[in-house]
Amino acid sequence: MDVRRLDLLRELAERGSVTAVAEATGRTPSAVSQQLKVLEREAGMPLTERVGRGVVLTSAGQALARSATEVAIALERASALWDEFRNHPSGEVTLLTFPTVGATLLPQVLTDLRAVTGLVVRATDLDPELAEFPDLANEYDIVLAHTMPGELPWGGRGLRALPLLTEPLDVGLPAGHRLANRALVTPADVVGETWLGVPSGYPFERILHAIEQATTGRIEISQRFSDMRIVEAFIQAGHGIALVPRYTSGALPEGIVLKPLRGVASVRQIFALVRPDVAERLAVRTVLEVIVDRAARLEQAYGHPSRGTPAEPAGEASAAT
């Protein structure tokens, strides 16, 4: 069987439609369908079947798609071994991040990788709904994703999920707020406040629901934003309070304080998602190693800030330059 046709079958299993495979591989849908028909003749049995206006894999197609994934992993592993033999993790690595991690983690990651000759990282940002992160791993080599504990929408998708951070989400308050002098706040303290929320379907919303359940009260959300810089500006102006990431929010503007929330689980987990074949590439592994290292340094640098300024551990200043 032709490896390129096997790869198309694997893409169909992961992307769900011939049109999506065509867009991802730079072919026309008819060309993809033709190659899949050739693969069916080579296999000697139907690999797809029509359902409605689309196609789905038969049980034989699903089994062969799993084998195609193993073939892709083996090929990438062989290539990686050759790169290791040459000690040369060269090539381009595409990376997708969400904004807060992109602002606080990626600049230092790319600084660290400057010394690796021939390695190019192409990064961009997007803050999608939780369920969309796994699909984006088909478009980018590395996807930095966040979720709530116990909620892993990429489970069962065959992706490798590398944990980077478990990050507390504090309550951001205007400095003159009635709760600003508290050491911490509870659901009962904040349920009646005006909140700045996230778009529906984003991970933080689950914590607001937990506050409601813990108090039998109701959260009033006045505005919804996905950009943390906008949220901070609204907190500073006294238009509401909001959940603010402790490590990745960076240096907060004057006039905002952060308070730990006790009584409900108020943390998020940050992962790097990679397809198993892509994870074998030496260039990808090199980038991931630096991301893991920088995430650990970020977690070490931030205790609980009253204003977002990290306490710099001994030796960090020289290591970061």
C-alpha angles and dihedrals in degrees: 000000000000112000092217091056091047088053090054090053090051090050090051091052091051101038100037102220141059090233092056091048090050092051092047095048100039095246134119118256090245091054091051091049091049093052091048090052089053089051090051090054090050090049093046095224140066114283098178136032131196118251114179108315094336141056132246131192120263118226088265090050091051091051092049091047089056089051089049089056090053090050091051091050091050092050093049090046091054091049090048091052089054091049089050090050088054090039087226120128093186131156139067123305119193116210133187120199136174115241106260094050090041091057099044106029111028101060091062091042091056091044090055091049095053089089093061104092115220096014115120123185117200107195132182136165137238133156104208131174114280096257093054098064096083093053091052089062086073090060102040134041092227127023119191106210137175133206143157122270112276093017112099110162091180093061112122093018095105093243125140108237114199113195113228109167143000099208127193116229110217130193111257113215135177109259091245095051120128089244097046094101095050119108088222141350134229133211089260090056095054109026092092095049126103107258136206106217140189127248114284112276095029116126099247092063091074090066092053089053089051091053089053092049092048093053105025084232129121127248114226110211113196099178137010124214135166094197112084092204089062090047091052092050090053092048090050091051091051097248095130147309128271147180110270125190110244100213105027102041090085122205108349122223120259112276099039127103129186124221126189114244114227127189099046132052103266106177138101130211122226121206140176110229119204134168110246095242092048090049089065094064113106092220091054092046090050092053092046092052091055092046091052091049094049092046090054091050091049092052090048094049097054122066114164106311123208085203111011098264111133123229104236113226119223111279095016095105093060093040093053097050 
